[in-house]
Amino acid sequence: MTPAITGFDYRRVPVADGVSLNAAVAGTGSPVVLLHGFPQTHLMWRHVAADLAADHTVICPDLRGYGASDKPAEAGGATYSKRTMAADIVALARALGHERFALAGHDRGALVAFRAALDHPAAVTHLACLDVLPTLDMWEVMHGTNAAVGFHLYLMAQPPGLPEQMISASADAFFGHFLDSWTNDPGAIPDEVRAAYLDACRDAVPSIVADYRASAGVDVEHDRTDRDAGNRLRMPVTVLQQDWGAALGYDARSLWQAWAADLRHVSVSYGHFMAEEAPADIAKALRDLLGPRDPLASNRRSMGRSQSSRTAG
């Protein structure tokens, strides 16, 4: 039996022609949408979501192409562009009665959240991004042998066919590699949740690859267009991430500052799956984002230096 977030109701919500998202919903109060990363599903938010539901309406969907959400066949880059996936999330929130909402994303979900905030600033009131750089910046800092930790980015950027075949042939080993190597606390992902992640990914190889392929093509184009036009995030933004820059030679906070004027950037010592390793801290960071903003305190907080040089996304 597939694990579920205790106390949450599950719904299938149409968001586009032929596409419905699986979403877990609970709580009352101002809405917060939580978007999962790779190689996970909405279950990664199970602890944080339960915490926030005490005083917020919390919505945890599986992204298009992941988990129990629909997985349309790739028909060009637009099918799984972050712009398309972001429009799904805005449509989901609207279908549930919310024209405006806070948005937090981890890994792939953070890239969708970033694009939603740029494309739909009237809808997204607050933005949190966990352990990513914007897509354009990510590709620009990946160079040299240290970038080998991001081998999956290059594999899934290839034209359709070979990456799907290679990953499908060893799906559990491929996806399990990231679940094992990107966590500092293996106990944070119990066996039944790990099994659910692997089951979900095994059944979604073509759509997961299509998501990554879009990030090596159309998503870069969209980011570059916004950067060239000087478009920036208009809402308060919190970014929590490991200090990858120590290994790859860049300043993550400076890269994010180019996109967000009202930025709180925090380097953390957790592994990549921080919402599962340190849910109380992540819930607090999201509550701080949603509360009164102290501009003098922005960028001064730290939850510790990362000891990891892993690259995710």
Coordinates of C-alpha atoms in Angstrom, one line a residue:
M1 CA 0.0 0.0 0.0
T2 CA 1.4 3.4 -1.1
P3 CA 2.3 5.6 1.9
A4 CA 0.3 8.8 2.3
I5 CA 0.6 12.0 4.4
T6 CA -1.4 11.3 7.6
G7 CA -4.5 13.5 8.0
F8 CA -4.4 14.8 4.4
D9 CA -7.2 14.3 1.8
Y10 CA -6.2 13.2 -1.6
R11 CA -7.7 14.6 -4.8
R12 CA -7.1 14.4 -8.5
V13 CA -7.4 17.9 -10.0
P14 CA -7.5 18.7 -13.7
V15 CA -5.0 21.4 -14.5
A16 CA -4.6 21.3 -18.3
D17 CA -6.0 19.4 -21.3
G18 CA -5.6 15.7 -20.5
V19 CA -3.5 16.4 -17.4
S20 CA -4.6 16.0 -13.8
L21 CA -2.4 16.2 -10.7
N22 CA -2.6 14.1 -7.6
A23 CA -2.6 16.4 -4.6
A24 CA -2.7 16.0 -0.8
V25 CA -4.6 18.8 0.9
A26 CA -5.2 19.7 4.6
G27 CA -5.5 22.6 7.0
T28 CA -7.1 26.0 7.0
G29 CA -5.6 29.5 6.7
S30 CA -3.4 31.1 4.1
P31 CA -2.5 28.6 1.3
V32 CA 1.0 27.2 0.9
V33 CA 1.9 24.9 -2.0
L34 CA 4.8 22.5 -1.5
L35 CA 6.5 21.0 -4.6
H36 CA 8.7 17.9 -4.4
G37 CA 12.1 17.2 -6.0
F38 CA 13.9 14.3 -7.7
P39 CA 13.7 11.3 -7.3
Q40 CA 10.8 11.8 -5.0
T41 CA 7.0 12.5 -4.8
H42 CA 4.9 14.8 -2.6
L43 CA 5.7 12.4 0.3
M44 CA 9.0 14.2 0.9
W45 CA 7.0 17.0 2.5
R46 CA 5.1 14.7 4.9
H47 CA 6.6 16.1 8.1
V48 CA 6.8 19.8 7.1
A49 CA 3.2 19.6 5.6
A50 CA 1.8 18.2 8.8
D51 CA 3.5 21.0 10.8
L52 CA 2.3 23.8 8.5
A53 CA -1.2 22.5 8.3
A54 CA -1.8 23.6 11.9
D55 CA -2.3 27.2 10.6
H56 CA -2.2 27.1 6.8
T57 CA -4.0 25.4 4.0
V58 CA -1.3 23.1 2.7
I59 CA -1.3 21.6 -0.8
C60 CA 1.2 19.0 -1.8
P61 CA 0.9 17.8 -5.4
D62 CA 2.9 15.3 -7.4
L63 CA 4.3 17.3 -10.3
R64 CA 3.3 16.5 -13.9
G65 CA 5.2 13.4 -14.9
Y66 CA 5.8 12.2 -11.3
G67 CA 4.1 10.1 -8.7
A68 CA 0.4 9.5 -9.2
S69 CA 0.0 12.6 -11.5
D70 CA -0.6 12.3 -15.2
K71 CA 2.4 11.7 -17.4
P72 CA 1.7 13.0 -20.9
A73 CA 4.0 11.8 -23.7
E74 CA 6.7 14.3 -24.6
A75 CA 5.8 16.3 -27.6
G76 CA 8.6 18.8 -27.8
G77 CA 10.2 20.8 -25.0
A78 CA 7.0 22.6 -24.0
T79 CA 5.4 19.4 -22.5
Y80 CA 7.7 19.4 -19.5
S81 CA 9.1 22.9 -19.6
K82 CA 9.1 24.6 -16.2
R83 CA 6.7 27.2 -17.7
T84 CA 4.2 24.5 -18.4
M85 CA 4.7 22.7 -15.1
A86 CA 4.3 26.1 -13.3
A87 CA 1.1 26.8 -15.1
D88 CA -0.1 23.4 -13.8
I89 CA 0.5 24.6 -10.2
V90 CA -1.3 27.9 -10.7
A91 CA -4.2 26.1 -12.2
L92 CA -4.2 23.6 -9.3
A93 CA -4.3 26.3 -6.7
R94 CA -7.1 28.2 -8.5
A95 CA -9.1 25.0 -8.8
L96 CA -8.9 24.6 -5.1
G97 CA -10.1 28.2 -4.5
H98 CA -6.8 30.1 -4.2
E99 CA -5.9 32.9 -6.5
R100 CA -2.9 33.8 -4.4
F101 CA -0.6 31.4 -2.5
A102 CA 2.9 30.9 -1.1
L103 CA 5.1 28.5 -2.9
A104 CA 8.0 26.3 -1.7
G105 CA 9.9 23.9 -3.9
H106 CA 12.7 21.5 -3.5
D107 CA 15.1 20.5 -6.3
R108 CA 13.0 20.0 -9.4
G109 CA 10.0 21.5 -7.6
A110 CA 12.1 24.6 -6.8
L111 CA 12.7 25.1 -10.5
V112 CA 9.0 24.9 -11.1
A113 CA 8.4 27.3 -8.2
F114 CA 11.0 29.7 -9.5
R115 CA 9.4 29.8 -12.9
A116 CA 5.9 30.2 -11.4
A117 CA 7.0 33.2 -9.4
L118 CA 8.5 34.8 -12.5
D119 CA 5.6 34.1 -14.8
H120 CA 2.8 34.6 -12.3
P121 CA 3.9 37.2 -9.8
A122 CA 0.3 38.2 -9.0
A123 CA -0.4 34.7 -7.8
V124 CA 2.8 33.8 -5.8
T125 CA 3.0 35.8 -2.6
H126 CA 6.2 34.2 -1.2
L127 CA 8.8 31.9 -2.6
A128 CA 11.1 29.4 -1.0
C129 CA 13.6 27.3 -3.0
L130 CA 15.5 24.4 -1.5
D131 CA 18.9 23.3 -2.7
V132 CA 19.0 24.6 -6.3
L133 CA 20.2 27.3 -8.5
P134 CA 18.0 28.8 -11.2
T135 CA 18.4 26.6 -14.3
L136 CA 20.5 29.0 -16.4
D137 CA 22.9 29.7 -13.5
M138 CA 23.2 25.9 -12.8
W139 CA 24.4 25.2 -16.3
E140 CA 26.8 28.1 -16.2
V141 CA 28.6 27.0 -13.1
M142 CA 28.9 23.3 -14.1
H143 CA 32.4 22.9 -15.5
G144 CA 35.5 20.8 -14.9
T145 CA 35.9 17.5 -13.2
N146 CA 34.0 18.7 -10.1
A147 CA 30.9 18.9 -12.3
A148 CA 31.0 15.1 -12.7
V149 CA 28.7 14.8 -9.6
G150 CA 26.0 16.2 -11.9
F151 CA 26.4 13.4 -14.5
H152 CA 22.6 12.8 -14.5
L153 CA 22.0 16.3 -15.8
Y154 CA 24.1 15.5 -18.9
L155 CA 22.7 12.0 -19.4
M156 CA 19.1 13.1 -19.3
A157 CA 19.8 16.1 -21.6
Q158 CA 20.4 13.7 -24.5
P159 CA 17.9 13.3 -27.3
P160 CA 15.0 10.9 -26.7
G161 CA 15.9 7.2 -26.8
L162 CA 19.2 6.4 -25.2
P163 CA 18.8 7.9 -21.7
E164 CA 15.4 6.3 -21.3
Q165 CA 16.7 3.0 -22.4
M166 CA 19.7 3.1 -20.1
I167 CA 17.8 4.3 -17.0
S168 CA 14.9 1.9 -17.5
A169 CA 17.4 -1.0 -17.7
S170 CA 18.6 -0.3 -14.1
A171 CA 16.0 2.0 -12.7
D172 CA 16.2 1.0 -9.1
A173 CA 20.0 1.3 -9.1
F174 CA 19.9 4.7 -10.9
F175 CA 17.3 6.4 -8.7
G176 CA 18.5 4.6 -5.6
H177 CA 22.0 6.0 -6.1
F178 CA 20.7 9.6 -5.5
L179 CA 18.5 8.6 -2.5
D180 CA 21.6 7.0 -1.0
S181 CA 24.4 9.5 -1.9
W182 CA 22.5 12.8 -1.4
T183 CA 21.5 12.2 2.2
N184 CA 23.5 12.7 5.3
D185 CA 21.0 10.8 7.4
P186 CA 19.8 7.6 5.7
G187 CA 17.2 7.1 8.4
A188 CA 15.4 10.2 7.2
I189 CA 14.0 8.2 4.4
P190 CA 12.5 5.0 5.9
D191 CA 12.3 1.8 3.8
E192 CA 8.6 2.1 2.9
V193 CA 9.1 5.7 1.7
R194 CA 12.2 4.8 -0.3
A195 CA 10.3 1.9 -1.9
A196 CA 7.5 4.3 -2.8
Y197 CA 9.9 6.7 -4.4
L198 CA 11.6 3.9 -6.4
D199 CA 8.2 2.5 -7.5
A200 CA 7.1 5.9 -8.7
C201 CA 10.3 6.6 -10.6
R202 CA 10.4 3.2 -12.2
D203 CA 7.0 3.9 -13.7
A204 CA 7.9 7.4 -14.9
V205 CA 11.3 7.2 -16.6
P206 CA 10.2 8.8 -19.9
S207 CA 8.5 11.8 -18.2
I208 CA 11.3 12.3 -15.7
V209 CA 13.9 12.3 -18.5
A210 CA 11.7 14.7 -20.4
D211 CA 11.6 17.0 -17.4
Y212 CA 15.4 17.1 -17.3
R213 CA 15.7 17.4 -21.1
A214 CA 13.6 20.5 -21.0
S215 CA 16.0 22.0 -18.4
A216 CA 18.8 21.7 -20.9
G217 CA 16.8 23.4 -23.6
V218 CA 13.7 25.5 -23.4
D219 CA 14.0 26.2 -19.6
V220 CA 17.4 27.8 -20.3
E221 CA 15.9 29.9 -23.0
H222 CA 13.2 31.1 -20.7
D223 CA 15.6 32.0 -17.9
R224 CA 17.9 33.8 -20.4
T225 CA 15.1 35.8 -21.8
D226 CA 14.1 37.0 -18.3
R227 CA 17.6 37.7 -17.3
D228 CA 18.3 39.8 -20.4
A229 CA 15.0 41.7 -19.8
G230 CA 16.0 42.4 -16.2
N231 CA 13.0 40.5 -14.8
R232 CA 13.3 39.7 -11.1
L233 CA 11.3 38.0 -8.4
R234 CA 8.9 40.5 -6.8
M235 CA 8.0 38.6 -3.7
P236 CA 10.0 37.8 -0.5
V237 CA 12.3 34.9 -1.3
T238 CA 14.1 32.4 1.0
V239 CA 16.7 30.1 -0.4
L240 CA 18.2 27.2 1.7
Q241 CA 21.0 25.2 0.1
Q242 CA 24.2 23.3 0.6
D243 CA 27.4 25.2 -0.1
W244 CA 28.1 23.7 -3.5
G245 CA 30.0 26.8 -4.4
A246 CA 32.9 25.6 -2.3
A247 CA 33.5 22.8 -4.7
L248 CA 32.4 24.4 -8.0
G249 CA 33.8 27.8 -7.4
Y250 CA 30.8 30.2 -7.3
D251 CA 29.0 32.4 -4.8
A252 CA 25.4 31.0 -4.6
R253 CA 24.0 34.0 -2.7
S254 CA 25.3 36.4 -5.4
L255 CA 23.7 34.4 -8.1
W256 CA 20.4 34.4 -6.3
Q257 CA 20.7 38.2 -5.5
A258 CA 20.7 38.9 -9.2
W259 CA 17.1 37.4 -9.3
A260 CA 15.6 38.5 -6.0
A261 CA 15.8 41.9 -4.2
D262 CA 14.1 40.7 -1.0
L263 CA 16.3 37.6 -0.4
R264 CA 17.1 35.5 2.6
H265 CA 19.9 33.1 1.6
V266 CA 20.9 30.4 4.1
S267 CA 23.7 27.8 3.8
V268 CA 22.8 24.6 5.6
S269 CA 24.7 21.5 6.8
Y270 CA 21.9 19.0 6.0
G271 CA 22.0 16.6 3.1
H272 CA 20.1 17.4 -0.1
F273 CA 16.8 15.9 1.3
M274 CA 16.6 18.5 4.0
A275 CA 12.8 18.5 4.4
E276 CA 13.1 14.9 5.5
E277 CA 16.4 15.3 7.4
A278 CA 15.5 18.5 9.3
P279 CA 11.7 19.0 8.9
A280 CA 11.4 21.2 12.0
D281 CA 14.0 23.6 10.8
I282 CA 12.5 23.7 7.3
A283 CA 9.1 24.3 8.7
K284 CA 10.4 27.2 10.8
A285 CA 12.2 28.7 7.8
L286 CA 8.9 28.6 5.8
R287 CA 7.1 30.2 8.8
D288 CA 9.7 32.9 9.0
L289 CA 9.3 33.6 5.3
L290 CA 5.5 33.9 5.7
G291 CA 5.9 36.2 8.7
P292 CA 7.0 39.8 9.0
R293 CA 10.2 40.4 7.0
D294 CA 13.3 42.1 8.7
P295 CA 15.4 43.4 5.9
L296 CA 18.4 43.9 8.2
A297 CA 18.4 40.3 9.1
S298 CA 18.3 39.0 5.5
N299 CA 21.3 37.0 4.4
R300 CA 22.8 37.0 8.0
R301 CA 21.3 33.8 9.2
S302 CA 23.1 30.5 8.9
M303 CA 22.1 26.9 9.9
G304 CA 25.7 25.8 9.5
R305 CA 28.2 25.3 6.7
S306 CA 27.6 22.4 4.4
Q307 CA 30.1 19.6 4.5
S308 CA 28.8 18.3 1.2
S309 CA 29.8 19.1 -2.4
R310 CA 26.9 17.2 -4.0
T311 CA 25.1 18.8 -6.9
A312 CA 21.4 18.2 -7.4
G313 CA 18.7 19.7 -9.5

